[in-house]
XYZ file of C-alpha atoms in Angstrom:
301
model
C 130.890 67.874 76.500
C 129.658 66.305 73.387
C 129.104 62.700 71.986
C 128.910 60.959 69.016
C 128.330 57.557 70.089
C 124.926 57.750 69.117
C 125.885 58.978 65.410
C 128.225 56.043 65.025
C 126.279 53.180 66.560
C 123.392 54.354 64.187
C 121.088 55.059 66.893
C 119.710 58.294 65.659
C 116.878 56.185 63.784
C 113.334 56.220 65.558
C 113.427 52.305 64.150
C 116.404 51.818 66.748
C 115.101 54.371 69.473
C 111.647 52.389 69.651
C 113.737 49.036 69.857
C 115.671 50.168 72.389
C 112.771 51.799 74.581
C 111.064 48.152 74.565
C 114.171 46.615 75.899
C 113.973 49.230 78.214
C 110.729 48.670 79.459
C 111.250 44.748 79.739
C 114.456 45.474 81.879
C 112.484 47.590 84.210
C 109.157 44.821 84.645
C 112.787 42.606 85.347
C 113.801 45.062 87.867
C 110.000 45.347 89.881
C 109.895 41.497 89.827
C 112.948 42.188 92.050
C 111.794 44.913 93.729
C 108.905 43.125 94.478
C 110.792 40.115 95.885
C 113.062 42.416 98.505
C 110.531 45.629 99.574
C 112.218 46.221 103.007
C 115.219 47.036 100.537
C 113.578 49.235 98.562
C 111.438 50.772 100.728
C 113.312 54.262 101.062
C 111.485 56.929 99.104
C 114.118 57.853 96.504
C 115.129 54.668 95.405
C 111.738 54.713 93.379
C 110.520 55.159 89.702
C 113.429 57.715 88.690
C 116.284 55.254 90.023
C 114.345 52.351 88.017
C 113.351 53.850 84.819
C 116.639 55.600 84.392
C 118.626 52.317 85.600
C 116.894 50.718 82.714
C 117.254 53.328 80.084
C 120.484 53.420 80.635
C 121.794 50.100 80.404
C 119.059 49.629 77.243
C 121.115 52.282 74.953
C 124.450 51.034 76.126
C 123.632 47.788 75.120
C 121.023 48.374 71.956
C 121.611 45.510 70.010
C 121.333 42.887 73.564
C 117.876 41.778 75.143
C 116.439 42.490 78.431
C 117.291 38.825 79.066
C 121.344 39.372 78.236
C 121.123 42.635 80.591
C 119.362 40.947 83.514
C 122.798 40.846 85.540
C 123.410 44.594 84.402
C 120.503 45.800 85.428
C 120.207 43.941 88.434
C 123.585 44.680 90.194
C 122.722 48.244 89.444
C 120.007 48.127 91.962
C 121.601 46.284 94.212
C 124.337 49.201 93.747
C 122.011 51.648 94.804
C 120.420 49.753 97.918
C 123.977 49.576 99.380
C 124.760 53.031 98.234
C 121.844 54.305 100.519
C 122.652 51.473 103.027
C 126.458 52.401 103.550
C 125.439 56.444 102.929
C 122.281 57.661 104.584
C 121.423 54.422 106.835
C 124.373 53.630 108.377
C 125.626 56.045 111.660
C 128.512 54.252 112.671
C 131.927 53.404 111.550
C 130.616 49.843 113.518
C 127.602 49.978 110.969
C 129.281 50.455 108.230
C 131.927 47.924 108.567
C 129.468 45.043 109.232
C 128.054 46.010 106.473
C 130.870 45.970 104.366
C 131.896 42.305 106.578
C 128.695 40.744 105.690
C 129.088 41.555 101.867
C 132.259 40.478 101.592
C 131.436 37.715 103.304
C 128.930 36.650 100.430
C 131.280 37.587 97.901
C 133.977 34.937 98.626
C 131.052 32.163 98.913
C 129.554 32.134 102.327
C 125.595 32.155 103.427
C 124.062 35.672 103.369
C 121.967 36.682 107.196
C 118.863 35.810 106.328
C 117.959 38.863 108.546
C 120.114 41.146 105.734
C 118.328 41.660 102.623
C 121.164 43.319 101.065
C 123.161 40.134 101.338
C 120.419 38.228 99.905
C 120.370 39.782 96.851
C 123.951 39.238 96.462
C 124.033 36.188 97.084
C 121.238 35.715 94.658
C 123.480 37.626 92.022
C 126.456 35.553 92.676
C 124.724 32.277 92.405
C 123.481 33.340 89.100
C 127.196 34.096 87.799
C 128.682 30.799 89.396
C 126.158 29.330 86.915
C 127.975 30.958 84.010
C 130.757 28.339 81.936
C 133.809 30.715 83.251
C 133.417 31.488 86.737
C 135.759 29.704 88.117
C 138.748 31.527 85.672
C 136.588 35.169 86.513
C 135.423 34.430 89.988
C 138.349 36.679 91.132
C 138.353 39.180 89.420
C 135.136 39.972 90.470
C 135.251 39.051 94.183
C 138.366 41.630 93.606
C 135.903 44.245 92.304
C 133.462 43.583 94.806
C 135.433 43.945 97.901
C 136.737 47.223 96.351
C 133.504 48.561 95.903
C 132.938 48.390 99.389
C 136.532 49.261 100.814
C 135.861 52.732 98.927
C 132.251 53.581 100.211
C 133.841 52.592 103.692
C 136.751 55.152 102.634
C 134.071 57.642 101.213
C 131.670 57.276 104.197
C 134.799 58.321 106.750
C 135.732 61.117 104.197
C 132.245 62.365 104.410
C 132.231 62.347 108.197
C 135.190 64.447 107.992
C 133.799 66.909 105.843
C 130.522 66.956 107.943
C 132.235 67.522 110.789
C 134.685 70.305 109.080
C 137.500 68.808 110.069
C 139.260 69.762 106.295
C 142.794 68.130 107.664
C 140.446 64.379 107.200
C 139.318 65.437 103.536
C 141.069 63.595 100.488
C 142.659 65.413 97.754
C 141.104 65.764 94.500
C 143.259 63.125 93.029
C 142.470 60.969 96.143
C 139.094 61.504 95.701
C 139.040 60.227 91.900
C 141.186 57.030 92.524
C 138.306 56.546 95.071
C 135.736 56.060 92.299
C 135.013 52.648 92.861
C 132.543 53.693 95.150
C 130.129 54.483 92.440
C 130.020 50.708 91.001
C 130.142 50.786 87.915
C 132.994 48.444 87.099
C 131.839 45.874 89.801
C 128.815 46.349 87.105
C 130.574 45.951 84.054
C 132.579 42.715 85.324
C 129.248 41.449 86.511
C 127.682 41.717 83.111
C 130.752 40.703 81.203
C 131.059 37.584 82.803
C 127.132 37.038 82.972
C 126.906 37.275 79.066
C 130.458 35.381 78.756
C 132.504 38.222 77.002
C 135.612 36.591 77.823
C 137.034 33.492 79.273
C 139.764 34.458 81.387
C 140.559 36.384 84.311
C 144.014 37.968 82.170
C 140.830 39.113 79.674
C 138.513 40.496 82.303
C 141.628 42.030 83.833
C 142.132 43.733 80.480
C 138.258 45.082 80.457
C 138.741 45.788 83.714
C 141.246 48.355 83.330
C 139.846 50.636 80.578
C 136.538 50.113 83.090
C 138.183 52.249 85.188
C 139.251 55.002 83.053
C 135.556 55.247 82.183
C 134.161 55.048 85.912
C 136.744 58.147 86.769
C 134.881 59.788 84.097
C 131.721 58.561 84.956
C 132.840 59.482 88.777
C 133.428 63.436 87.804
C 129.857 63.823 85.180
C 127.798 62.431 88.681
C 129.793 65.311 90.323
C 129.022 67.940 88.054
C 125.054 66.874 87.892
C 124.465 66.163 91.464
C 126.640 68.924 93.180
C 123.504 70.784 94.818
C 121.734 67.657 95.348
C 125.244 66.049 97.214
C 125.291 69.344 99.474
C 121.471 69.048 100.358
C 121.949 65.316 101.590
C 125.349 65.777 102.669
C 126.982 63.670 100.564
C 131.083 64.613 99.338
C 131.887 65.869 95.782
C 134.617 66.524 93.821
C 133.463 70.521 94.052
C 133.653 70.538 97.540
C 137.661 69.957 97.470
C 138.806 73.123 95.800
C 138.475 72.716 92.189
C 135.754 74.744 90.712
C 132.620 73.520 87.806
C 135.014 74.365 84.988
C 138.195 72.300 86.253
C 136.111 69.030 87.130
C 134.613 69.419 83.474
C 137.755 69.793 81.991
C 139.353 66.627 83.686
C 135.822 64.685 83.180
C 136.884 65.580 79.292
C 140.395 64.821 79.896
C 139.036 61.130 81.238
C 136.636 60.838 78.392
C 138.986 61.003 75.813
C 141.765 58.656 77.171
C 138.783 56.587 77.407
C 138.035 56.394 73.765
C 141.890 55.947 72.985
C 141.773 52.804 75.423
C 138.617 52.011 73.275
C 140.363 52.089 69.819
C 143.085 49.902 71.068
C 140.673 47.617 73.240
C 138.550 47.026 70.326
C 141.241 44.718 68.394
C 140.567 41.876 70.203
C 137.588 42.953 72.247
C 134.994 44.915 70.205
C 131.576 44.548 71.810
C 133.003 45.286 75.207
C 135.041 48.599 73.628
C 131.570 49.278 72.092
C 129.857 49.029 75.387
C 132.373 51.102 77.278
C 132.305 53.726 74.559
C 127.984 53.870 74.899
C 128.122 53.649 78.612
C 129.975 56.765 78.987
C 128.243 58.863 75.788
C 124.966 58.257 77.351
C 126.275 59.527 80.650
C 127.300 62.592 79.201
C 124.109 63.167 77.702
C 122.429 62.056 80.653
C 124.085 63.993 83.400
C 123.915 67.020 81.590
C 120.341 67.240 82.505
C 119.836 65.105 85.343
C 121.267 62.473 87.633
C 119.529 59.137 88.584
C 118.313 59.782 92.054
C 114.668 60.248 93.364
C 114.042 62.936 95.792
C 114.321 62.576 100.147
């Protein structure tokens, strides 16, 4: 899989590299200062220097022309992304664990006091305060409590589907197809609304609904290039994957392509009325596919 995002946003200059590199590095001094502020959720060994440094690289290129201010929320959510992700997928040992979990941050999300005892909930509630301060949040609050509760319904899906599989009972196991309509596990739309309305792309929950939808296209895709970058990692920590449901390397690339490119035709069209958030979409994923073709953003156990 190729890109040329990087060609086209005229990022191939070591002028714009270095730029983008700074913003990087005063996302991640953002992201310690948070860090710093909830240790007992960040304490787990992986969720160290690789998840941070590639957390803000990432969200740096996507966005090269914003500043680390305009990518706090980004950048943020993302770590709170991957505190619940090892919450609701390592931590938790119980269907009961996993739904007060789920409770207690959906809880937050429509308004109500986080457990003071619950870091996790904290933070959210610390994020959501932040957007409520933002001029459109009562037209977008919605769509994002929407996103947010179906971030967690599908790790609570994925965390039953993984028991399943752990327990080789294949009868429990999604299909394929099952699987991929299950990417809102991974986030990164709950992200993308969460930045959107924190730098005030649009005004109205019909517009977010809009960005929204070619969000998802490009979180399937996003979904499928984790798959293919983390599939010996996911079978070491016993995680599920797209390769573990009878498609082989070569089919899950070639509907991760598939994806891709229905993206960037969602992108062309989105970008008549929308073009920075058709721009971002469009970086997000071309860094990803770059990205995952080495690595994936994990620390080690």
């Amino acid at each position: 899989m190729t890109s040329s995002v990087a060609r086209r946003d005229g990022l191939d200059t070591a002028e714009a590299r270095g730029k983008i590199c700074a913003v990087a590095m005063e996302c991640l001094r953002d992201m310690q200062d948070c860090v710093s502020a909830y240790p007992a959720l960040f304490s787990a060994r992986p969720l160290g220097a690789t998840v941070f440094s590639g957390v803000a690289l990432a969200h740096a290129f996507g966005s090269p022309d914003a500043t680390a201010k305009e990518l706090r929320m980004a950048t943020r959510f993302t770590l709170w992304g991957f505190a619940a992700d090892w919450l609701l997928d390592y931590v938790a040992s119980s269907a009961e664990e996993i739904n007060a979990i789920v409770a207690g941050c959906a809880r937050v999300g429509r308004g109500g006091a986080p457990d003071p005892d619950m870091p996790l909930e904290c933070l959210l509630a610390e994020l959501r305060d932040e957007l409520a301060a933002r001029p459109h949040w009562s037209e977008l609050r919605r769509v994002w409590a929407e996103h947010l509760d179906r971030y967690l319904s599908a790790n609570a899906r994925e965390w039953t589907w993984k028991t399943a599989h752990a327990a080789g009972d294949g009868a429990a196991l999604p299909t394929f197809e099952q699987y991929l309509a299950n990417a809102d596990n991974i986030g990164a739309s709950l992200v993308n609304v969460s930045h959107w309305t924190y730098t005030d792309a649009v005004a109205t929950a019909e517009e977010m609904d809009r960005l929204a939808e070619v969000s998802a296209q490009a979180q399937q895709a996003l979904r499928l290039l984790n798959d293919l970058a983390s599939h010996a990692r996911d079978v070491e920590w016993g995680d599920l994957n797209s390769l573990m449901l009878g498609l082989g390397p070569a089919e899950v690339t070639r509907r991760a392509e598939e994806l891709i490119a229905r993206c960037d035709e969602m992108c062309e069209e989105l970008a008549l009325r929308f073009p920075e958030p058709a721009a971002y979409l469009r970086r997000q994923v071309g860094h990803n596919v770059g990205f995952y073709g080495t690595t994936d953003y994990w620390g080690t156990r």
